[in-house]
Short mmCIF file of C-alpha atoms in Angstrom, two decimals:
data_model
loop_
_atom_site.label_atom_id
_atom_site.label_comp_id
_atom_site.label_asym_id
_atom_site.label_seq_id
_atom_site.Cartn_x
_atom_site.Cartn_y
_atom_site.Cartn_z
CA PRO A 1 7.44 13.28 -15.78
CA GLY A 2 4.59 14.35 -18.00
CA GLY A 3 3.05 10.90 -18.45
CA PRO A 4 -0.63 10.14 -17.88
CA PRO A 5 -1.60 10.48 -14.23
CA ALA A 6 -2.65 7.53 -12.17
CA PRO A 7 -6.29 7.46 -11.10
CA ALA A 8 -6.41 9.81 -8.12
CA GLY A 9 -8.99 7.91 -6.19
CA SER A 10 -7.83 4.34 -6.93
CA ALA A 11 -5.62 3.95 -3.84
CA ALA A 12 -8.19 5.62 -1.59
CA ASP A 13 -10.97 3.41 -3.00
CA ARG A 14 -8.87 0.30 -2.48
CA HIS A 15 -8.10 1.23 1.12
CA ARG A 16 -11.76 2.02 1.75
CA ALA A 17 -12.81 -1.36 0.35
CA GLU A 18 -10.22 -3.18 2.48
CA LEU A 19 -11.37 -1.33 5.57
CA GLU A 20 -15.03 -2.12 4.87
CA ALA A 21 -14.21 -5.81 4.36
CA LEU A 22 -12.30 -5.91 7.65
CA ARG A 23 -15.14 -4.09 9.40
CA GLU A 24 -17.65 -6.64 8.08
CA ARG A 25 -15.44 -9.52 9.23
CA LEU A 26 -15.12 -7.93 12.68
CA LEU A 27 -18.85 -7.25 13.12
CA VAL A 28 -19.88 -10.76 12.05
CA SER A 29 -17.28 -12.31 14.34
CA LEU A 30 -18.36 -10.07 17.23
CA VAL A 31 -22.04 -10.93 16.85
CA LEU A 32 -21.26 -14.66 16.76
CA SER A 33 -18.62 -14.61 19.52
CA VAL A 34 -20.55 -12.76 22.23
CA PRO A 35 -23.14 -15.56 22.78
CA VAL A 36 -20.35 -18.17 22.76
CA VAL A 37 -18.39 -16.35 25.46
CA LEU A 38 -21.49 -15.65 27.56
CA MET A 39 -22.68 -19.27 27.47
CA ALA A 40 -19.23 -20.52 28.47
CA MET A 41 -18.77 -18.01 31.30
CA VAL A 42 -22.31 -17.88 32.72
CA PRO A 43 -23.53 -21.35 33.78
CA ALA A 44 -27.11 -20.04 34.09
CA LEU A 45 -27.21 -19.60 30.31
CA GLN A 46 -26.18 -23.19 29.61
CA PHE A 47 -29.26 -25.11 28.51
CA ASP A 48 -29.30 -28.70 27.33
CA ASN A 49 -27.07 -29.18 24.29
CA TRP A 50 -25.83 -25.57 24.47
CA GLN A 51 -22.39 -26.76 23.45
CA TRP A 52 -23.62 -27.63 19.96
CA LEU A 53 -25.04 -24.13 19.51
CA SER A 54 -21.70 -22.78 20.71
CA LEU A 55 -19.93 -24.89 18.06
CA THR A 56 -22.32 -23.65 15.37
CA LEU A 57 -21.65 -20.03 16.27
CA ALA A 58 -17.90 -20.33 16.87
CA ALA A 59 -16.99 -22.32 13.77
CA PRO A 60 -17.50 -19.44 11.26
CA VAL A 61 -15.49 -17.10 13.49
CA ILE A 62 -12.53 -19.46 13.77
CA VAL A 63 -12.56 -20.55 10.12
CA TRP A 64 -13.74 -17.44 8.24
CA GLY A 65 -13.10 -14.66 10.75
CA ALA A 66 -9.52 -15.78 11.41
CA LEU A 67 -8.85 -16.54 7.73
CA PRO A 68 -6.38 -13.62 7.33
CA PHE A 69 -4.29 -15.04 10.18
CA HIS A 70 -4.41 -18.56 8.74
CA ARG A 71 -3.29 -17.28 5.32
CA ALA A 72 -0.45 -15.28 6.83
CA ALA A 73 0.66 -18.25 8.94
CA TRP A 74 0.70 -20.50 5.87
CA THR A 75 2.71 -17.95 3.90
CA ASN A 76 5.19 -17.60 6.77
CA LEU A 77 5.48 -21.37 7.07
CA ARG A 78 6.36 -21.72 3.40
CA HIS A 79 9.15 -19.18 3.90
CA GLY A 80 10.36 -20.72 7.14
CA ALA A 81 9.33 -17.71 9.22
CA ALA A 82 7.14 -17.30 12.28
CA THR A 83 5.21 -14.19 13.30
CA MET A 84 2.40 -13.23 15.62
CA ASP A 85 -0.07 -14.38 12.95
CA THR A 86 1.44 -17.85 13.33
CA LEU A 87 0.62 -17.91 17.04
CA VAL A 88 -2.90 -16.62 16.47
CA SER A 89 -3.58 -19.23 13.81
CA VAL A 90 -2.05 -22.15 15.71
CA GLY A 91 -3.63 -21.14 19.02
CA THR A 92 -7.15 -20.76 17.65
CA LEU A 93 -6.94 -23.90 15.53
CA ALA A 94 -5.57 -25.88 18.49
CA ALA A 95 -8.44 -24.73 20.70
CA PHE A 96 -10.94 -25.46 17.94
CA GLY A 97 -9.44 -28.87 17.17
CA TRP A 98 -9.43 -29.88 20.83
CA SER A 99 -13.04 -28.75 21.20
CA LEU A 100 -14.04 -30.85 18.19
CA TRP A 101 -12.31 -33.89 19.69
CA ALA A 102 -13.99 -33.32 23.05
CA LEU A 103 -17.43 -32.89 21.46
CA PHE A 104 -17.34 -35.83 19.06
CA LEU A 105 -14.98 -38.28 20.77
CA GLY A 106 -14.96 -37.14 24.38
CA ASP A 107 -17.67 -36.41 26.93
CA ALA A 108 -18.29 -32.74 26.03
CA GLY A 109 -21.02 -33.61 23.54
CA MET A 110 -23.20 -35.48 26.06
CA HIS A 111 -26.72 -34.30 26.75
CA GLY A 112 -26.87 -32.10 29.85
CA MET A 113 -23.14 -31.19 29.85
CA ARG A 114 -22.34 -28.09 31.88
CA HIS A 115 -19.26 -25.91 31.73
CA GLU A 116 -18.62 -24.65 35.24
CA PHE A 117 -16.90 -21.30 35.63
CA SER A 118 -14.56 -20.81 38.58
CA LEU A 119 -11.56 -18.65 39.39
CA ALA A 120 -10.08 -21.40 41.55
CA VAL A 121 -7.45 -23.78 40.19
CA SER A 122 -8.74 -27.35 40.15
CA ARG A 123 -8.38 -30.49 38.10
CA ALA A 124 -11.21 -31.49 35.81
CA ASP A 125 -11.96 -34.09 33.18
CA ALA A 126 -10.16 -32.81 30.08
CA SER A 127 -12.38 -34.80 27.72
CA SER A 128 -15.40 -32.68 28.74
CA ALA A 129 -13.66 -29.29 28.37
CA ILE A 130 -14.15 -27.16 25.27
CA TYR A 131 -12.32 -23.96 24.34
CA LEU A 132 -14.62 -22.54 21.70
CA GLU A 133 -15.09 -19.26 23.60
CA VAL A 134 -11.30 -18.81 23.78
CA ALA A 135 -10.77 -19.37 20.06
CA ALA A 136 -13.69 -17.13 19.07
CA GLY A 137 -12.85 -14.44 21.62
CA VAL A 138 -9.16 -14.22 20.72
CA THR A 139 -10.02 -14.04 17.02
CA THR A 140 -12.52 -11.22 17.55
CA PHE A 141 -10.20 -9.29 19.85
CA ILE A 142 -7.29 -9.35 17.41
CA LEU A 143 -9.61 -8.51 14.51
CA LEU A 144 -10.65 -5.46 16.51
CA GLY A 145 -7.00 -4.46 16.87
CA ARG A 146 -6.38 -4.93 13.14
CA TYR A 147 -9.48 -2.86 12.33
CA LEU A 148 -8.41 -0.01 14.60
CA GLU A 149 -4.95 -0.05 13.04
CA ALA A 150 -6.40 -0.03 9.51
CA ARG A 151 -8.76 2.81 10.38
CA SER A 152 -5.90 4.87 11.83
CA LYS A 153 -3.95 4.24 8.62
CA ARG A 154 -6.89 5.50 6.62
CA THR A 155 -7.13 8.61 8.82
CA ALA A 156 -3.43 9.23 8.35
CA GLY A 157 -3.86 8.61 4.63
CA ALA A 158 -6.64 11.21 4.56
CA ALA A 159 -4.23 13.74 6.03
CA LEU A 160 -1.70 12.75 3.37
CA ARG A 161 -4.28 13.16 0.61
CA ALA A 162 -5.25 16.55 2.04
CA LEU A 163 -1.60 17.58 1.81
CA LEU A 164 -1.46 16.54 -1.83
CA GLU A 165 -4.73 18.38 -2.52
CA LEU A 166 -2.90 21.66 -1.83
CA GLY A 167 -1.43 21.54 -5.32
CA ALA A 168 -2.94 23.25 -8.36
CA LYS A 169 -5.22 21.13 -10.55
CA ASP A 170 -4.69 22.92 -13.84
CA VAL A 171 -2.26 25.44 -15.29
CA ALA A 172 -2.06 28.01 -18.10
CA VAL A 173 0.87 26.81 -20.25
CA LEU A 174 2.58 29.55 -22.25
CA HIS A 175 3.57 28.45 -25.76
CA PRO A 176 6.52 30.02 -27.64
CA ASP A 177 4.13 31.99 -29.85
CA GLY A 178 2.60 33.65 -26.76
CA ARG A 179 -0.56 31.56 -26.81
CA GLU A 180 -1.88 30.25 -23.47
CA GLU A 181 -3.47 26.84 -23.06
CA ARG A 182 -5.13 25.40 -19.96
CA MET A 183 -4.16 21.83 -19.16
CA PRO A 184 -3.95 19.52 -16.11
CA ALA A 185 -1.01 20.41 -13.88
CA ASP A 186 0.28 16.82 -13.85
CA ARG A 187 1.07 17.10 -17.57
CA LEU A 188 3.75 19.73 -16.98
CA THR A 189 7.32 18.82 -17.90
CA VAL A 190 10.62 20.36 -16.84
CA GLY A 191 11.32 23.48 -18.89
CA THR A 192 7.67 24.26 -19.64
CA ARG A 193 6.69 27.87 -19.05
CA PHE A 194 3.33 28.71 -17.51
CA VAL A 195 1.45 31.81 -16.40
CA VAL A 196 0.37 32.45 -12.81
CA ARG A 197 -2.14 35.26 -12.33
CA PRO A 198 -2.89 37.01 -9.02
CA GLY A 199 -4.77 34.71 -6.67
CA GLU A 200 -3.78 31.50 -8.51
CA LYS A 201 -1.66 28.67 -7.15
CA ILE A 202 1.76 28.05 -8.64
CA ALA A 203 1.42 24.69 -10.37
CA THR A 204 4.88 23.27 -9.65
CA ASP A 205 8.35 24.21 -8.45
CA GLY A 206 10.02 26.59 -10.84
CA ARG A 207 11.93 29.79 -11.55
CA VAL A 208 10.38 33.16 -12.33
CA VAL A 209 11.37 34.29 -15.83
CA GLU A 210 9.06 37.27 -16.17
CA GLY A 211 7.18 39.58 -13.81
CA SER A 212 7.39 40.31 -10.13
CA SER A 213 4.96 39.65 -7.32
CA ALA A 214 4.55 38.53 -3.72
CA VAL A 215 4.07 34.81 -3.07
CA ASP A 216 2.01 33.55 -0.14
CA ALA A 217 3.58 30.29 1.10
CA SER A 218 1.58 30.09 4.33
CA MET A 219 -0.11 26.80 3.38
CA LEU A 220 3.30 25.12 3.23
CA THR A 221 5.43 27.03 5.72
CA GLY A 222 2.94 28.75 8.03
CA GLU A 223 4.65 32.08 7.28
CA SER A 224 1.86 34.63 6.80
CA VAL A 225 4.04 37.42 5.34
CA PRO A 226 4.36 36.93 1.55
CA VAL A 227 7.79 36.71 -0.05
CA ASP A 228 8.60 39.14 -2.86
CA VAL A 229 9.83 37.42 -6.00
CA THR A 230 11.08 38.70 -9.33
CA ALA A 231 12.80 37.31 -12.42
CA GLY A 232 15.38 34.68 -11.46
CA ASP A 233 13.85 33.80 -8.07
CA ALA A 234 12.75 30.25 -7.25
CA VAL A 235 9.12 29.56 -6.36
CA THR A 236 7.48 26.52 -4.85
CA GLY A 237 4.47 24.66 -6.16
CA ALA A 238 1.14 25.00 -4.26
CA THR A 239 2.02 28.51 -3.05
CA VAL A 240 -0.28 31.39 -4.02
CA ASN A 241 0.57 34.36 -6.20
CA ALA A 242 -0.63 37.31 -4.14
CA GLY A 243 0.43 40.12 -6.47
CA GLY A 244 1.18 40.57 -10.16
CA ARG A 245 1.33 38.30 -13.18
CA LEU A 246 4.20 35.82 -13.25
CA VAL A 247 5.69 33.65 -15.95
CA VAL A 248 7.37 30.62 -14.36
CA GLU A 249 9.57 27.95 -15.91
CA ALA A 250 9.10 24.52 -14.34
CA THR A 251 12.26 23.11 -12.76
CA ARG A 252 10.79 20.16 -10.83
CA VAL A 253 7.60 18.22 -11.53
CA GLY A 254 5.76 15.21 -10.16
CA ALA A 255 7.48 13.35 -7.35
CA ASP A 256 10.45 15.75 -7.37
CA THR A 257 8.51 18.79 -6.12
CA GLN A 258 8.75 20.01 -2.57
CA LEU A 259 5.07 19.21 -1.94
CA ALA A 260 5.52 15.65 -3.20
CA ARG A 261 8.63 15.20 -1.05
CA MET A 262 6.68 16.40 1.98
CA ALA A 263 3.97 13.83 1.20
CA THR A 264 6.65 11.13 0.81
CA LEU A 265 8.07 12.13 4.18
CA VAL A 266 4.69 11.60 5.84
CA GLU A 267 4.20 8.28 4.04
CA GLU A 268 7.64 7.00 5.05
CA ALA A 269 6.98 8.04 8.64
CA GLN A 270 3.77 5.99 8.61
CA SER A 271 5.40 2.90 7.12
CA GLY A 272 8.64 3.06 9.12
CA LYS A 273 9.35 1.23 12.32
CA ALA A 274 10.50 2.62 15.63
CA GLU A 275 13.09 0.90 17.78
CA VAL A 276 10.47 -0.56 20.11
CA GLN A 277 8.56 -1.88 17.09
CA ARG A 278 11.69 -3.50 15.67
CA LEU A 279 12.28 -4.99 19.11
CA ALA A 280 8.73 -6.41 19.07
CA ASP A 281 9.40 -7.99 15.66
CA ARG A 282 12.64 -9.53 16.91
CA VAL A 283 10.87 -10.82 20.02
CA SER A 284 8.16 -12.33 17.82
CA GLY A 285 10.73 -14.18 15.73
CA VAL A 286 12.16 -15.80 18.88
CA PHE A 287 8.96 -15.97 20.91
CA VAL A 288 7.00 -18.12 18.45
CA PRO A 289 9.52 -20.99 18.23
CA ILE A 290 9.98 -20.90 22.00
CA VAL A 291 6.22 -21.25 22.50
CA PHE A 292 6.15 -24.31 20.26
CA LEU A 293 9.09 -25.82 22.15
CA ILE A 294 7.38 -25.17 25.49
CA ALA A 295 4.16 -26.77 24.19
CA LEU A 296 6.07 -29.84 23.01
CA GLY A 297 7.99 -29.96 26.29
CA THR A 298 4.72 -29.74 28.22
CA LEU A 299 3.26 -32.58 26.17
CA GLY A 300 6.33 -34.75 26.67
CA GLY A 301 6.58 -33.89 30.38
CA TRP A 302 3.01 -34.91 31.10
CA LEU A 303 3.39 -38.13 29.13
CA LEU A 304 6.64 -39.04 30.91
CA ALA A 305 5.04 -38.21 34.26
CA GLY A 306 2.23 -40.65 33.54
CA GLY A 307 -0.46 -38.02 33.36
CA GLY A 308 -2.14 -39.65 30.39
CA ALA A 309 -2.47 -38.56 26.78
CA THR A 310 -5.65 -36.56 27.39
CA ALA A 311 -4.16 -34.46 30.18
CA ALA A 312 -0.90 -34.03 28.24
CA PHE A 313 -2.63 -32.75 25.13
CA THR A 314 -4.84 -30.50 27.27
CA ALA A 315 -1.78 -28.88 28.86
CA ALA A 316 -0.01 -28.47 25.50
CA VAL A 317 -3.10 -26.85 23.93
CA ALA A 318 -3.39 -24.54 26.95
CA VAL A 319 0.18 -23.31 26.33
CA LEU A 320 -0.63 -22.51 22.70
CA ILE A 321 -3.85 -20.72 23.63
CA ILE A 322 -2.29 -18.64 26.38
CA ALA A 323 0.57 -17.59 24.07
CA CYS A 324 -1.81 -15.95 21.58
CA PRO A 325 -0.60 -12.33 21.34
CA CYS A 326 -2.80 -9.41 22.22
CA ALA A 327 -0.87 -6.17 22.62
CA LEU A 328 2.68 -7.05 21.56
CA GLY A 329 2.02 -7.05 17.84
CA LEU A 330 -0.69 -4.37 17.80
CA ALA A 331 -0.08 -1.64 20.37
CA THR A 332 3.17 -0.22 18.98
CA PRO A 333 2.23 0.11 15.27
CA THR A 334 -1.19 1.49 16.17
CA ALA A 335 0.27 4.14 18.48
CA LEU A 336 2.85 5.19 15.89
CA MET A 337 0.28 5.32 13.11
CA VAL A 338 -2.09 7.48 15.12
CA GLY A 339 0.75 9.77 16.20
CA THR A 340 2.13 10.42 12.71
CA GLY A 341 -1.35 10.70 11.19
CA ARG A 342 -2.58 13.18 13.79
CA GLY A 343 0.60 15.17 13.36
CA ALA A 344 0.02 15.41 9.61
CA GLN A 345 -3.53 16.63 10.23
CA LEU A 346 -2.16 19.41 12.43
CA GLY A 347 0.50 20.37 9.93
CA ILE A 348 3.37 18.68 11.81
CA LEU A 349 5.56 16.51 9.57
CA ILE A 350 7.26 13.76 11.59
CA LYS A 351 10.37 12.53 9.80
CA GLY A 352 10.02 8.98 11.08
CA PRO A 353 8.67 6.86 13.92
CA GLU A 354 12.08 6.79 15.56
CA VAL A 355 11.84 10.59 15.84
CA LEU A 356 8.41 10.32 17.46
CA GLU A 357 9.78 7.75 19.90
CA SER A 358 12.78 9.94 20.78
CA THR A 359 10.55 12.81 21.97
CA ARG A 360 10.52 11.24 25.43
CA ARG A 361 14.09 12.54 25.82
CA VAL A 362 13.28 16.11 24.73
CA ASP A 363 13.97 18.72 27.41
CA THR A 364 13.88 21.89 25.25
CA VAL A 365 11.39 22.85 22.56
CA VAL A 366 12.29 25.63 20.09
CA LEU A 367 9.41 27.13 18.09
CA ASP A 368 9.37 29.54 15.22
CA LYS A 369 6.84 32.31 15.75
CA THR A 370 4.61 32.37 12.68
CA GLY A 371 1.70 29.97 12.74
CA THR A 372 3.07 28.22 15.84
CA VAL A 373 2.69 30.60 18.77
CA THR A 374 0.60 32.94 16.62
CA THR A 375 -2.46 32.38 14.45
CA GLY A 376 -0.50 32.95 11.24
CA ARG A 377 -2.98 35.65 10.14
CA MET A 378 -2.06 39.33 10.25
CA THR A 379 -4.42 41.93 11.76
CA LEU A 380 -4.36 45.72 11.92
CA HIS A 381 -3.16 46.73 15.38
CA GLU A 382 -2.77 50.49 15.26
CA ALA A 383 -2.97 53.40 12.79
CA VAL A 384 -0.76 56.48 13.30
CA PRO A 385 -1.98 59.39 11.13
CA ALA A 386 0.02 62.52 10.25
CA ASP A 387 -0.74 65.76 12.00
CA GLY A 388 -4.11 67.17 10.95
CA VAL A 389 -5.32 63.87 9.41
CA PRO A 390 -8.16 62.11 11.29
CA GLU A 391 -7.50 58.42 11.94
CA GLU A 392 -10.87 57.46 10.48
CA GLU A 393 -10.07 59.28 7.23
CA LEU A 394 -6.67 57.58 7.03
CA LEU A 395 -8.22 54.16 7.49
CA ARG A 396 -11.03 54.87 5.03
CA LEU A 397 -8.68 55.93 2.23
CA ALA A 398 -5.97 53.33 2.83
CA GLY A 399 -8.52 50.56 3.35
CA ALA A 400 -10.30 51.41 0.09
CA VAL A 401 -7.10 51.02 -1.95
CA GLU A 402 -5.90 47.94 -0.07
CA ASN A 403 -9.32 46.31 -0.50
CA ALA A 404 -8.56 45.94 -4.23
CA SER A 405 -5.33 44.00 -3.55
CA GLU A 406 -4.84 40.25 -2.99
CA HIS A 407 -1.81 40.78 -0.72
CA PRO A 408 -2.28 39.35 2.83
CA ILE A 409 -1.09 42.60 4.40
CA ALA A 410 -3.56 44.51 2.22
CA ARG A 411 -6.36 42.19 3.32
CA ALA A 412 -5.45 42.79 6.96
CA VAL A 413 -5.52 46.59 6.46
CA ALA A 414 -8.80 46.46 4.53
CA SER A 415 -10.43 44.21 7.11
CA GLY A 416 -9.30 46.41 10.01
CA ALA A 417 -10.48 49.56 8.23
CA THR A 418 -13.89 48.03 7.54
CA GLU A 419 -14.31 47.04 11.19
CA ARG A 420 -13.45 50.56 12.40
CA THR A 421 -15.02 52.79 9.74
CA GLY A 422 -17.74 50.72 8.08
CA PRO A 423 -18.13 50.04 4.31
CA LEU A 424 -15.19 51.27 2.23
CA PRO A 425 -15.57 53.58 -0.79
CA ALA A 426 -14.78 52.48 -4.35
CA VAL A 427 -11.31 52.91 -5.78
CA GLU A 428 -10.44 54.06 -9.29
CA ASP A 429 -7.28 53.71 -11.38
CA PHE A 430 -5.99 50.99 -9.05
CA GLU A 431 -2.44 49.85 -9.75
CA ASN A 432 -0.32 47.25 -8.02
CA VAL A 433 3.40 48.06 -7.85
CA PRO A 434 5.16 44.71 -7.15
CA GLY A 435 7.49 44.80 -4.19
CA LEU A 436 6.40 48.30 -3.09
CA GLY A 437 2.64 48.60 -2.65
CA VAL A 438 -0.47 49.92 -4.38
CA ARG A 439 -1.92 53.20 -5.52
CA GLY A 440 -5.28 54.45 -6.71
CA ARG A 441 -7.82 57.26 -6.56
CA VAL A 442 -10.51 57.46 -3.88
CA GLY A 443 -13.04 60.28 -4.08
CA GLY A 444 -10.77 62.26 -6.39
CA ARG A 445 -7.73 61.94 -4.14
CA THR A 446 -4.59 59.99 -5.07
CA VAL A 447 -3.72 57.45 -2.38
CA LEU A 448 -0.35 55.65 -2.10
CA VAL A 449 -0.01 52.67 0.28
CA GLY A 450 3.11 50.56 0.72
CA ARG A 451 6.68 50.45 1.92
CA GLU A 452 9.37 53.08 1.50
CA PRO A 453 9.85 54.50 -1.05
CA LEU A 454 6.10 54.73 -1.63
CA PRO A 455 5.06 53.82 -5.20
CA GLY A 456 4.91 57.01 -7.24
CA ASP A 457 6.08 59.24 -4.36
CA GLY A 458 9.19 61.16 -5.22
CA GLY A 459 9.71 62.64 -1.72
CA ASP A 460 11.10 61.27 1.50
CA GLY A 461 7.73 61.18 3.28
CA ASP A 462 6.89 62.68 6.63
CA GLY A 463 9.82 62.69 9.06
CA ALA A 464 7.61 62.29 12.12
CA LEU A 465 5.83 59.35 10.53
CA ASN A 466 9.16 57.73 9.65
CA ALA A 467 10.27 58.14 13.27
CA ASN A 468 7.04 56.52 14.48
CA ALA A 469 7.49 53.65 12.04
CA ARG A 470 11.06 53.04 13.23
CA GLU A 471 9.92 53.10 16.87
CA MET A 472 7.20 50.51 16.16
CA LEU A 473 9.72 48.35 14.31
CA ASP A 474 12.09 48.50 17.29
CA GLN A 475 9.26 47.46 19.63
CA THR A 476 8.46 44.50 17.38
CA GLU A 477 12.10 43.38 17.29
CA ARG A 478 12.34 43.60 21.10
CA ALA A 479 9.16 41.53 21.41
CA LEU A 480 10.63 38.88 19.11
CA GLU A 481 13.83 38.80 21.15
CA ARG A 482 11.79 38.14 24.30
CA LEU A 483 9.99 35.28 22.51
#
């Protein structure tokens, strides 16, 4: 668990390089394909010998641009499998091969050849027909789909990396002789004790062995109210120590921590397959052989019907070209990738693509309050002073003491007091009492702020104030019940 860490940016750099290479392949193919398609579809753009320029432009797209599909098809063929890449490769190569035959052995290469464009169905001389625009256009279109899918994966990966970045980078390890040593957090091992000071992140999952404090887990759970911990309590890595000094013994490190498991959950959701995606894969496995059988049947049917070899091969090639997939193999994985990635960016961990797919059957949504229907940040709503104490004076004194604390509630009180009274005075002899509150001296007066019993206060407090506090608590509970 404490071995040398893998280079943090290696995977990200590799994905970035792959995305840039795919983007370059797409842009080159797009620039070369657009003129080919326009010349084939717009007769006014067809000058003498335009077909040879079309061949010059289309050849790199079909050979180099579609190279990933050709490689995948060859790999699948060696394993006796057939996928959508097989159809793309066979369809584009069939169109390209037929076009080469028509240009060099047929009539398509003749000077002054024109490629008429019509929406009507009519018979034409197959030896003068070329399909370069189809092969180049299909290649570019599917490259676009692959690029969008890869970019969405990178976006989702960025959200995953942001989740992992929540963890602490270094830690103060406590040696048996009491000496502290700073070291990278990924070198921690189970059983190692480390020190967490107020405001620092807890380096890994562990158990408190010394000290008491309040832990802010809002970055992981969305819960804005810190949790009080003391010796024997479990703490989670990447949470923030909002109170006193803690000594923690590591119980889980590396891939076993809660943060790492959350990251694994996101990664598995991105790589998993929903039911509709598995259906698309099963359809592909059957669809590809059926397409080849239909193409062979079309070839044999035309030959038996006496249509001639040229017309028969033209019809068979047309079947292969038309069967080139567009949305079947791209739409589902892209939609799932974008959905899980966007969810991770918004702090929503989707257990798997099948869960995302099942949301269409949801008829009731249950939300927890904190950070979901609220902002997750506490604010000062109202101050209720004792009789004879001005509200401004109460806020000024309490805000001054709370301003020296790292506790989220203290920050809310200090911020609200500053907004209502202006700059806060300095505090002296500040002391944080874990689990209870804070105390200090402001302008010669001792100020205690916290929960009952107040730190350092031996009495029972003001009865009227206690009654007001209970009434406010009852109102809050009724509000939660209505939510």
